[in-house]
PDB file of C-alpha atoms in Angstrom:
ATOM      1  CA  MET W  20     111.560 164.036  89.962  1.00 42.00           C
ATOM      2  CA  SER W  21     111.680 163.191  85.882  1.00 44.00           C
ATOM      3  CA  ARG W  22     109.136 160.629  86.726  1.00 49.00           C
ATOM      4  CA  MET W  23     106.661 162.765  89.297  1.00 51.00           C
ATOM      5  CA  LYS W  24     107.075 165.112  86.321  1.00 53.00           C
ATOM      6  CA  ARG W  25     105.943 162.110  83.832  1.00 53.00           C
ATOM      7  CA  ASP W  26     103.786 160.397  85.352  1.00 60.00           C
ATOM      8  CA  GLU W  27     102.582 162.032  88.524  1.00 73.00           C
ATOM      9  CA  LEU W  28     101.464 165.280  87.686  1.00 80.00           C
ATOM     10  CA  GLY W  29      98.585 164.675  85.593  1.00 83.00           C
ATOM     11  CA  ASP W  30      97.416 161.938  88.666  1.00 87.00           C
ATOM     12  CA  LEU W  31      97.577 165.252  90.929  1.00 90.00           C
ATOM     13  CA  ALA W  32      95.131 167.507  88.954  1.00 87.00           C
ATOM     14  CA  VAL W  33      92.746 164.289  88.988  1.00 89.00           C
ATOM     15  CA  PHE W  34      93.435 164.182  92.727  1.00 91.00           C
ATOM     16  CA  MET W  35      92.657 167.672  92.893  1.00 89.00           C
ATOM     17  CA  ALA W  36      89.729 167.615  91.268  1.00 87.00           C
ATOM     18  CA  VAL W  37      88.237 164.687  92.707  1.00 89.00           C
ATOM     19  CA  ALA W  38      88.561 166.348  96.216  1.00 88.00           C
ATOM     20  CA  GLU W  39      87.170 169.469  95.157  1.00 84.00           C
ATOM     21  CA  GLU W  40      84.495 167.944  93.694  1.00 84.00           C
ATOM     22  CA  CYS W  41      83.787 165.244  96.213  1.00 85.00           C
ATOM     23  CA  SER W  42      82.434 163.205  93.877  1.00 87.00           C
ATOM     24  CA  PHE W  43      83.847 160.727  91.028  1.00 87.00           C
ATOM     25  CA  THR W  44      80.990 161.664  89.179  1.00 86.00           C
ATOM     26  CA  ARG W  45      81.651 165.730  88.721  1.00 84.00           C
ATOM     27  CA  ALA W  46      85.563 165.015  88.431  1.00 85.00           C
ATOM     28  CA  ALA W  47      84.903 163.043  85.568  1.00 84.00           C
ATOM     29  CA  THR W  48      82.820 165.813  83.844  1.00 82.00           C
ATOM     30  CA  ARG W  49      85.102 168.569  84.776  1.00 78.00           C
ATOM     31  CA  MET W  50      88.181 166.683  83.678  1.00 81.00           C
ATOM     32  CA  GLY W  51      86.717 164.868  80.225  1.00 81.00           C
ATOM     33  CA  VAL W  52      87.442 162.070  80.946  1.00 84.00           C
ATOM     34  CA  SER W  53      85.417 158.685  82.526  1.00 88.00           C
ATOM     35  CA  GLN W  54      84.380 157.933  86.055  1.00 87.00           C
ATOM     36  CA  SER W  55      86.532 154.324  85.605  1.00 88.00           C
ATOM     37  CA  ALA W  56      89.571 156.385  84.273  1.00 89.00           C
ATOM     38  CA  ILE W  57      89.358 158.757  87.282  1.00 90.00           C
ATOM     39  CA  SER W  58      89.125 156.149  89.776  1.00 89.00           C
ATOM     40  CA  HIS W  59      92.153 153.745  88.079  1.00 90.00           C
ATOM     41  CA  THR W  60      93.833 157.263  88.526  1.00 91.00           C
ATOM     42  CA  VAL W  61      93.489 157.860  92.418  1.00 91.00           C
ATOM     43  CA  ARG W  62      94.527 154.301  93.087  1.00 90.00           C
ATOM     44  CA  ARG W  63      97.375 154.496  90.746  1.00 90.00           C
ATOM     45  CA  LEU W  64      98.296 157.989  92.990  1.00 90.00           C
ATOM     46  CA  GLU W  65      97.217 156.131  96.318  1.00 90.00           C
ATOM     47  CA  GLY W  66      99.458 153.459  95.854  1.00 89.00           C
ATOM     48  CA  SER W  67     102.811 154.913  94.615  1.00 87.00           C
ATOM     49  CA  ILE W  68     102.863 157.283  97.262  1.00 89.00           C
ATOM     50  CA  GLY W  69     101.774 154.489  99.387  1.00 90.00           C
ATOM     51  CA  VAL W  70      99.224 156.040 101.616  1.00 92.00           C
ATOM     52  CA  LYS W  71      94.896 156.383 101.186  1.00 92.00           C
ATOM     53  CA  LEU W  72      93.979 159.863  99.744  1.00 93.00           C
ATOM     54  CA  LEU W  73      90.179 159.215  99.804  1.00 92.00           C
ATOM     55  CA  ASN W  74      87.455 157.203 101.278  1.00 90.00           C
ATOM     56  CA  ARG W  75      84.919 156.015  99.132  1.00 86.00           C
ATOM     57  CA  SER W  76      81.181 154.586  99.218  1.00 78.00           C
ATOM     58  CA  SER W  77      78.783 154.504  97.080  1.00 67.00           C
ATOM     59  CA  ARG W  78      77.114 157.513  98.268  1.00 72.00           C
ATOM     60  CA  LYS W  79      80.395 159.528  98.829  1.00 79.00           C
ATOM     61  CA  VAL W  80      83.885 160.859  98.977  1.00 87.00           C
ATOM     62  CA  THR W  81      85.378 162.198 101.222  1.00 90.00           C
ATOM     63  CA  ILE W  82      88.998 163.579 102.055  1.00 91.00           C
ATOM     64  CA  THR W  83      91.292 161.753 104.731  1.00 93.00           C
ATOM     65  CA  ASP W  84      94.027 163.352 106.852  1.00 92.00           C
ATOM     66  CA  ALA W  85      96.644 162.548 104.119  1.00 91.00           C
ATOM     67  CA  GLY W  86      94.808 163.663 101.331  1.00 90.00           C
ATOM     68  CA  GLU W  87      93.895 167.006 102.874  1.00 91.00           C
ATOM     69  CA  LYS W  88      97.604 167.545 103.634  1.00 91.00           C
ATOM     70  CA  LEU W  89      98.784 166.790 100.122  1.00 91.00           C
ATOM     71  CA  LEU W  90      95.337 168.947  98.997  1.00 89.00           C
ATOM     72  CA  ALA W  91      97.097 172.029 100.494  1.00 89.00           C
ATOM     73  CA  ALA W  92     100.120 171.434  99.229  1.00 89.00           C
ATOM     74  CA  LEU W  93      99.185 171.435  95.683  1.00 88.00           C
ATOM     75  CA  ARG W  94      96.414 174.034  95.437  1.00 84.00           C
ATOM     76  CA  PRO W  95      99.344 176.750  95.608  1.00 83.00           C
ATOM     77  CA  GLY W  96     101.291 175.686  93.089  1.00 81.00           C
ATOM     78  CA  PHE W  97      98.977 174.204  90.455  1.00 80.00           C
ATOM     79  CA  GLY W  98      97.251 177.597  91.147  1.00 74.00           C
ATOM     80  CA  GLN W  99     100.386 179.822  89.694  1.00 75.00           C
ATOM     81  CA  VAL W 100     100.535 177.463  86.994  1.00 75.00           C
ATOM     82  CA  GLU W 101      96.795 178.037  86.084  1.00 71.00           C
ATOM     83  CA  ALA W 102      97.707 182.147  86.218  1.00 64.00           C
ATOM     84  CA  ARG W 103     100.662 181.554  84.230  1.00 67.00           C
ATOM     85  CA  ILE W 104      99.292 179.451  81.267  1.00 67.00           C
ATOM     86  CA  GLU W 105      96.363 182.172  81.090  1.00 60.00           C
ATOM     87  CA  GLU W 106      98.645 184.543  80.983  1.00 58.00           C
ATOM     88  CA  LEU W 107     100.284 183.243  78.072  1.00 63.00           C
ATOM     89  CA  ARG W 108      96.661 182.593  76.456  1.00 61.00           C
ATOM     90  CA  LEU W 109      96.221 186.195  76.494  1.00 56.00           C
ATOM     91  CA  LEU W 110      99.708 187.349  75.347  1.00 57.00           C
ATOM     92  CA  GLY W 111      98.900 184.983  72.769  1.00 58.00           C
ATOM     93  CA  ASP W 112      96.111 186.931  71.172  1.00 62.00           C
ATOM     94  CA  ALA W 113      96.775 189.986  69.073  1.00 72.00           C
ATOM     95  CA  PRO W 114      96.077 193.067  71.901  1.00 83.00           C
ATOM     96  CA  LYS W 115      93.249 194.649  70.836  1.00 87.00           C
ATOM     97  CA  GLY W 116      90.463 196.190  72.433  1.00 90.00           C
ATOM     98  CA  LEU W 117      89.595 199.520  74.839  1.00 93.00           C
ATOM     99  CA  ILE W 118      91.293 200.463  77.916  1.00 94.00           C
ATOM    100  CA  ARG W 119      89.558 203.035  80.096  1.00 94.00           C
ATOM    101  CA  VAL W 120      92.595 204.414  82.233  1.00 94.00           C
ATOM    102  CA  THR W 121      91.390 207.531  85.249  1.00 91.00           C
ATOM    103  CA  THR W 122      94.802 209.771  86.158  1.00 91.00           C
ATOM    104  CA  GLY W 123      95.110 213.769  87.091  1.00 87.00           C
ATOM    105  CA  ARG W 124      96.560 215.989  84.062  1.00 84.00           C
ATOM    106  CA  ALA W 125     100.063 215.532  85.573  1.00 83.00           C
ATOM    107  CA  ALA W 126     100.610 212.053  85.471  1.00 88.00           C
ATOM    108  CA  ALA W 127      98.589 211.766  82.077  1.00 90.00           C
ATOM    109  CA  ARG W 128     101.295 214.357  80.036  1.00 88.00           C
ATOM    110  CA  THR W 129     104.187 213.184  81.688  1.00 87.00           C
ATOM    111  CA  VAL W 130     104.225 209.918  82.837  1.00 91.00           C
ATOM    112  CA  LEU W 131     101.206 208.280  80.283  1.00 95.00           C
ATOM    113  CA  TRP W 132     100.967 210.011  77.533  1.00 95.00           C
ATOM    114  CA  PRO W 133     104.758 209.267  76.001  1.00 94.00           C
ATOM    115  CA  VAL W 134     103.796 205.859  76.011  1.00 95.00           C
ATOM    116  CA  VAL W 135     100.105 205.225  74.655  1.00 96.00           C
ATOM    117  CA  ASN W 136     101.535 207.631  71.877  1.00 96.00           C
ATOM    118  CA  GLN W 137     103.524 204.290  70.464  1.00 95.00           C
ATOM    119  CA  LEU W 138     101.018 201.827  72.015  1.00 94.00           C
ATOM    120  CA  VAL W 139      98.473 202.575  69.295  1.00 94.00           C
ATOM    121  CA  ARG W 140     100.972 202.907  66.633  1.00 94.00           C
ATOM    122  CA  ASP W 141     101.794 199.987  67.515  1.00 91.00           C
ATOM    123  CA  TYR W 142      98.993 198.097  67.790  1.00 91.00           C
ATOM    124  CA  PRO W 143      96.350 199.763  65.961  1.00 92.00           C
ATOM    125  CA  GLU W 144      93.283 197.849  67.193  1.00 92.00           C
ATOM    126  CA  ILE W 145      93.680 198.670  71.007  1.00 94.00           C
ATOM    127  CA  CYS W 146      92.131 202.121  71.721  1.00 95.00           C
ATOM    128  CA  VAL W 147      93.342 203.884  74.671  1.00 96.00           C
ATOM    129  CA  GLU W 148      90.321 206.112  76.753  1.00 95.00           C
ATOM    130  CA  VAL W 149      92.129 208.675  79.386  1.00 93.00           C
ATOM    131  CA  SER W 150      89.633 210.824  81.595  1.00 91.00           C
ATOM    132  CA  THR W 151      92.078 213.324  83.329  1.00 87.00           C
ATOM    133  CA  ASP W 152      89.409 214.076  86.777  1.00 77.00           C
ATOM    134  CA  PRO W 153      91.753 215.227  88.767  1.00 67.00           C
ATOM    135  CA  LYS W 154      89.384 212.798  92.211  1.00 68.00           C
ATOM    136  CA  LEU W 155      90.458 209.741  92.643  1.00 67.00           C
ATOM    137  CA  ALA W 156      87.329 207.476  90.565  1.00 66.00           C
ATOM    138  CA  ASP W 157      85.666 203.849  92.091  1.00 72.00           C
ATOM    139  CA  LEU W 158      87.655 202.061  89.287  1.00 78.00           C
ATOM    140  CA  THR W 159      84.497 199.399  89.167  1.00 72.00           C
ATOM    141  CA  GLU W 160      81.886 201.839  90.263  1.00 75.00           C
ATOM    142  CA  ASP W 161      83.082 203.996  86.772  1.00 77.00           C
ATOM    143  CA  ARG W 162      84.115 201.262  85.211  1.00 86.00           C
ATOM    144  CA  PHE W 163      88.166 201.781  84.456  1.00 89.00           C
ATOM    145  CA  ASP W 164      90.106 199.324  83.624  1.00 91.00           C
ATOM    146  CA  CYS W 165      92.859 200.905  85.914  1.00 92.00           C
ATOM    147  CA  GLY W 166      93.856 203.684  87.352  1.00 91.00           C
ATOM    148  CA  ILE W 167      97.220 206.393  87.555  1.00 92.00           C
ATOM    149  CA  ARG W 168      98.359 208.386  91.079  1.00 88.00           C
ATOM    150  CA  LEU W 169     100.438 208.997  93.550  1.00 84.00           C
ATOM    151  CA  GLY W 170     101.470 205.716  95.294  1.00 79.00           C
ATOM    152  CA  GLU W 171     100.102 207.080  98.454  1.00 74.00           C
ATOM    153  CA  TYR W 172      96.796 207.524  97.011  1.00 73.00           C
ATOM    154  CA  VAL W 173      96.293 203.701  95.893  1.00 78.00           C
ATOM    155  CA  GLY W 174      94.528 201.681  98.163  1.00 77.00           C
ATOM    156  CA  PRO W 175      95.254 198.446  99.824  1.00 77.00           C
ATOM    157  CA  ASP W 176      93.044 196.256  97.792  1.00 79.00           C
ATOM    158  CA  MET W 177      94.569 197.316  94.798  1.00 82.00           C
ATOM    159  CA  ILE W 178      97.420 195.784  92.855  1.00 87.00           C
ATOM    160  CA  ALA W 179      99.883 198.684  92.158  1.00 88.00           C
ATOM    161  CA  VAL W 180     102.727 199.070  89.446  1.00 90.00           C
ATOM    162  CA  ARG W 181     105.407 201.620  89.694  1.00 91.00           C
ATOM    163  CA  VAL W 182     105.217 203.897  86.541  1.00 92.00           C
ATOM    164  CA  GLY W 183     107.244 206.610  87.641  1.00 87.00           C
ATOM    165  CA  PRO W 184     110.532 207.557  89.731  1.00 87.00           C
ATOM    166  CA  ARG W 185     110.375 209.659  92.811  1.00 87.00           C
ATOM    167  CA  ILE W 186     109.471 213.101  92.864  1.00 87.00           C
ATOM    168  CA  ARG W 187     109.556 216.315  93.924  1.00 91.00           C
ATOM    169  CA  LEU W 188     107.476 219.201  94.343  1.00 93.00           C
ATOM    170  CA  ALA W 189     108.170 222.601  92.842  1.00 96.00           C
ATOM    171  CA  ALA W 190     107.161 226.264  94.516  1.00 97.00           C
ATOM    172  CA  VAL W 191     107.426 228.514  91.450  1.00 98.00           C
ATOM    173  CA  GLY W 192     106.439 231.739  90.097  1.00 98.00           C
ATOM    174  CA  SER W 193     107.304 234.090  87.653  1.00 98.00           C
ATOM    175  CA  PRO W 194     110.554 237.168  87.824  1.00 97.00           C
ATOM    176  CA  GLU W 195     107.710 240.088  87.552  1.00 96.00           C
ATOM    177  CA  TYR W 196     105.576 238.822  90.339  1.00 97.00           C
ATOM    178  CA  PHE W 197     109.656 238.126  92.701  1.00 97.00           C
ATOM    179  CA  LYS W 198     110.778 241.730  91.453  1.00 96.00           C
ATOM    180  CA  LYS W 199     107.096 242.958  93.508  1.00 95.00           C
ATOM    181  CA  TYR W 200     107.828 239.912  96.107  1.00 95.00           C
ATOM    182  CA  PRO W 201     111.158 239.145  97.582  1.00 94.00           C
ATOM    183  CA  ALA W 202     111.491 235.208  97.192  1.00 96.00           C
ATOM    184  CA  PRO W 203     110.486 233.513 100.410  1.00 97.00           C
ATOM    185  CA  GLN W 204     113.929 231.524 102.054  1.00 96.00           C
ATOM    186  CA  HIS W 205     111.837 229.811 104.566  1.00 97.00           C
ATOM    187  CA  PRO W 206     107.782 228.571 104.291  1.00 97.00           C
ATOM    188  CA  SER W 207     106.651 230.731 107.326  1.00 95.00           C
ATOM    189  CA  GLU W 208     107.446 233.604 104.920  1.00 96.00           C
ATOM    190  CA  LEU W 209     104.935 232.145 102.631  1.00 96.00           C
ATOM    191  CA  ASP W 210     102.342 234.044 104.629  1.00 95.00           C
ATOM    192  CA  ASP W 211     103.469 237.385 103.146  1.00 94.00           C
ATOM    193  CA  HIS W 212     102.730 236.015  99.484  1.00 97.00           C
ATOM    194  CA  ARG W 213     100.004 235.434  97.004  1.00 97.00           C
ATOM    195  CA  CYS W 214      99.774 231.560  96.783  1.00 97.00           C
ATOM    196  CA  ILE W 215      97.667 229.938  93.995  1.00 97.00           C
ATOM    197  CA  ALA W 216      95.579 226.894  96.019  1.00 96.00           C
ATOM    198  CA  LEU W 217      94.864 223.423  94.014  1.00 93.00           C
ATOM    199  CA  ARG W 218      91.266 222.148  94.996  1.00 88.00           C
ATOM    200  CA  PHE W 219      90.733 218.309  93.114  1.00 77.00           C
ATOM    201  CA  ASN W 220      87.571 218.076  95.118  1.00 76.00           C
ATOM    202  CA  VAL W 221      85.192 220.773  95.503  1.00 75.00           C
ATOM    203  CA  HIS W 222      83.816 219.231  98.849  1.00 78.00           C
ATOM    204  CA  ASP W 223      86.969 219.503 100.269  1.00 82.00           C
ATOM    205  CA  ALA W 224      89.325 222.309 101.620  1.00 87.00           C
ATOM    206  CA  PRO W 225      92.426 223.698  99.040  1.00 90.00           C
ATOM    207  CA  TYR W 226      95.354 221.653  99.383  1.00 89.00           C
ATOM    208  CA  ASP W 227      97.676 222.414 102.366  1.00 93.00           C
ATOM    209  CA  TRP W 228     101.165 222.747 101.445  1.00 96.00           C
ATOM    210  CA  GLU W 229     103.668 220.443 102.903  1.00 93.00           C
ATOM    211  CA  PHE W 230     107.508 221.176 103.446  1.00 96.00           C
ATOM    212  CA  GLU W 231     110.435 219.425 105.228  1.00 94.00           C
ATOM    213  CA  LYS W 232     114.309 220.220 106.027  1.00 94.00           C
ATOM    214  CA  ASP W 233     115.937 218.493 108.666  1.00 92.00           C
ATOM    215  CA  GLY W 234     113.641 216.353 109.787  1.00 89.00           C
ATOM    216  CA  GLU W 235     111.653 219.377 110.882  1.00 93.00           C
ATOM    217  CA  GLU W 236     108.168 219.392 108.510  1.00 93.00           C
ATOM    218  CA  ILE W 237     106.191 222.521 107.973  1.00 95.00           C
ATOM    219  CA  VAL W 238     102.292 222.833 106.884  1.00 94.00           C
ATOM    220  CA  LYS W 239     101.235 225.442 105.206  1.00 94.00           C
ATOM    221  CA  ARG W 240      97.506 226.877 104.651  1.00 94.00           C
ATOM    222  CA  ILE W 241      98.065 229.123 101.977  1.00 94.00           C
ATOM    223  CA  SER W 242      95.862 231.782 100.435  1.00 93.00           C
ATOM    224  CA  GLY W 243      96.094 234.044  97.561  1.00 94.00           C
ATOM    225  CA  PRO W 244      94.030 234.709  94.147  1.00 96.00           C
ATOM    226  CA  PHE W 245      93.205 231.851  92.567  1.00 97.00           C
ATOM    227  CA  ILE W 246      92.194 228.150  93.895  1.00 96.00           C
ATOM    228  CA  PHE W 247      91.914 226.160  90.745  1.00 94.00           C
ATOM    229  CA  ASN W 248      91.299 222.529  90.179  1.00 87.00           C
ATOM    230  CA  ASP W 249      93.940 221.748  87.547  1.00 86.00           C
ATOM    231  CA  SER W 250      97.361 222.698  87.783  1.00 89.00           C
ATOM    232  CA  THR W 251      97.984 223.766  84.431  1.00 90.00           C
ATOM    233  CA  MET W 252      96.192 226.551  85.143  1.00 94.00           C
ATOM    234  CA  ALA W 253      97.475 227.062  88.165  1.00 96.00           C
ATOM    235  CA  ILE W 254     101.008 227.144  86.469  1.00 96.00           C
ATOM    236  CA  ASP W 255      99.964 229.695  83.869  1.00 97.00           C
ATOM    237  CA  ALA W 256      98.090 231.824  86.756  1.00 97.00           C
ATOM    238  CA  ALA W 257     102.079 231.664  88.164  1.00 98.00           C
ATOM    239  CA  ARG W 258     103.564 232.446  84.283  1.00 97.00           C
ATOM    240  CA  MET W 259     101.541 235.802  84.949  1.00 97.00           C
ATOM    241  CA  GLY W 260     102.354 236.958  87.887  1.00 97.00           C
ATOM    242  CA  HIS W 261      99.806 236.332  89.314  1.00 97.00           C
ATOM    243  CA  GLY W 262     101.724 234.458  92.607  1.00 97.00           C
ATOM    244  CA  ILE W 263     103.487 231.415  93.628  1.00 98.00           C
ATOM    245  CA  CYS W 264     102.105 227.703  92.746  1.00 97.00           C
ATOM    246  CA  PHE W 265     102.974 224.896  93.737  1.00 97.00           C
ATOM    247  CA  VAL W 266     103.515 221.620  91.474  1.00 94.00           C
ATOM    248  CA  THR W 267     105.237 218.943  90.234  1.00 90.00           C
ATOM    249  CA  GLU W 268     108.597 219.724  89.689  1.00 92.00           C
ATOM    250  CA  ALA W 269     108.156 217.977  85.799  1.00 87.00           C
ATOM    251  CA  GLU W 270     105.247 219.793  85.145  1.00 90.00           C
ATOM    252  CA  VAL W 271     107.907 222.873  85.273  1.00 94.00           C
ATOM    253  CA  SER W 272     111.142 222.261  84.374  1.00 93.00           C
ATOM    254  CA  GLU W 273     110.812 223.570  80.882  1.00 94.00           C
ATOM    255  CA  ASP W 274     109.865 226.518  82.680  1.00 96.00           C
ATOM    256  CA  ILE W 275     112.068 226.600  85.301  1.00 96.00           C
ATOM    257  CA  GLU W 276     115.083 226.273  82.401  1.00 95.00           C
ATOM    258  CA  GLU W 277     113.804 229.045  80.047  1.00 96.00           C
ATOM    259  CA  GLY W 278     113.702 231.116  82.571  1.00 96.00           C
ATOM    260  CA  SER W 279     110.012 231.946  82.316  1.00 97.00           C
ATOM    261  CA  LEU W 280     109.389 230.736  86.204  1.00 98.00           C
ATOM    262  CA  ARG W 281     111.681 231.104  89.079  1.00 97.00           C
ATOM    263  CA  ARG W 282     111.813 228.311  91.542  1.00 97.00           C
ATOM    264  CA  VAL W 283     111.943 229.046  95.399  1.00 97.00           C
ATOM    265  CA  LEU W 284     112.044 227.256  98.599  1.00 97.00           C
ATOM    266  CA  THR W 285     113.878 224.281  96.987  1.00 96.00           C
ATOM    267  CA  ASP W 286     115.677 222.905  99.662  1.00 95.00           C
ATOM    268  CA  TRP W 287     112.320 222.354 101.806  1.00 96.00           C
ATOM    269  CA  CYS W 288     111.005 220.145  99.202  1.00 93.00           C
ATOM    270  CA  PRO W 289     112.237 216.285  99.180  1.00 86.00           C
ATOM    271  CA  GLU W 290     111.548 213.460  96.961  1.00 87.00           C
ATOM    272  CA  PHE W 291     108.351 210.790  97.800  1.00 83.00           C
ATOM    273  CA  GLU W 292     106.826 208.195  96.133  1.00 82.00           C
ATOM    274  CA  GLY W 293     106.203 208.903  92.295  1.00 87.00           C
ATOM    275  CA  PHE W 294     102.874 207.758  90.463  1.00 91.00           C
ATOM    276  CA  HIS W 295     101.365 204.055  90.628  1.00 91.00           C
ATOM    277  CA  LEU W 296      99.372 202.522  87.464  1.00 92.00           C
ATOM    278  CA  PHE W 297      96.715 200.156  90.007  1.00 90.00           C
ATOM    279  CA  TYR W 298      93.867 198.062  88.987  1.00 89.00           C
ATOM    280  CA  ALA W 299      91.607 195.394  91.338  1.00 84.00           C
ATOM    281  CA  GLY W 300      93.145 192.110  91.125  1.00 72.00           C
ATOM    282  CA  ARG W 301      89.987 190.606  90.936  1.00 60.00           C
ATOM    283  CA  ARG W 302      89.076 191.741  87.058  1.00 61.00           C
ATOM    284  CA  GLN W 303      90.408 189.295  84.297  1.00 71.00           C
ATOM    285  CA  VAL W 304      93.430 191.325  82.825  1.00 82.00           C
ATOM    286  CA  THR W 305      93.233 191.188  79.318  1.00 85.00           C
ATOM    287  CA  SER W 306      96.810 191.134  76.975  1.00 86.00           C
ATOM    288  CA  ALA W 307      95.911 195.056  75.920  1.00 91.00           C
ATOM    289  CA  MET W 308      96.480 195.599  79.449  1.00 91.00           C
ATOM    290  CA  ARG W 309      98.549 193.383  80.153  1.00 89.00           C
ATOM    291  CA  LEU W 310     100.801 195.257  77.360  1.00 91.00           C
ATOM    292  CA  LEU W 311      99.837 198.892  78.445  1.00 94.00           C
ATOM    293  CA  ILE W 312     100.937 197.778  82.173  1.00 92.00           C
ATOM    294  CA  ASP W 313     104.677 196.271  81.030  1.00 91.00           C
ATOM    295  CA  ARG W 314     105.289 199.483  78.719  1.00 92.00           C
ATOM    296  CA  LEU W 315     104.526 201.487  81.718  1.00 93.00           C
ATOM    297  CA  ARG W 316     106.582 199.877  84.405  1.00 92.00           C
ATOM    298  CA  TYR W 317     108.998 201.547  85.442  1.00 86.00           C
ATOM    299  CA  ARG W 318     112.679 200.510  85.555  1.00 80.00           C
ATOM    300  CA  GLU W 319     115.734 202.349  87.192  1.00 66.00           C
TER     301      GLU W 319
END
């Protein structure tokens, strides 16, 4: 094995170049060496392995069955090596430049901001642009480097990195509101309440409220005095006694602790998949972006 590392890894790389280019001349240009050096290397490799890998003629180069098998075995390993070398090259650069992130306000405040607040202090040449449009953006079309959304909204063609714990939703209203309307004990009782709705896309209906307990799932279509596309406004309306809102637990934890909001239907709100950062795998990841991903990555 030590001899393979020392003498033959370079020969294997040369063989891959010839096989992929189907030409000694083009392989020599690609590797930055002479054509005779390429030819000598391939002959040495064939002699070492004891099998013919390439068929040569004055007009073309073709790969043998044995050569095809070797090429298929080499490609994944060499691909991983090249990827790791590129990562190291990027990490060797001082992280700098613009990172454009699309996310919702809840994730921006609870997940993204605590990280980027410190990131730009540590690396003054990094600039982070944050768009809190609640709609799910097209990264390529809108020229974003990455997005942060709940895991269920991340497409299968994206690379996703978990950046937060599993989360729960919370149904909350003000103590003043519950003096007028008895707190619901079951989701069906929401029909008798004023509920503050959220709609993040003008072309869609307001979000239904989903509950689950002991295997029973209930989806409630709610109505009330307001429909917002911003959860912070829904929370403000709930604080002012306009009704019940249904938002992530993290957004109202302080209000619940301070007593400005009261939680209801707690046992009907199970945990579900939390926030993920996602990006297109075909795009090159800059050192600044890789640093952001590493700092955001959720660790149990």
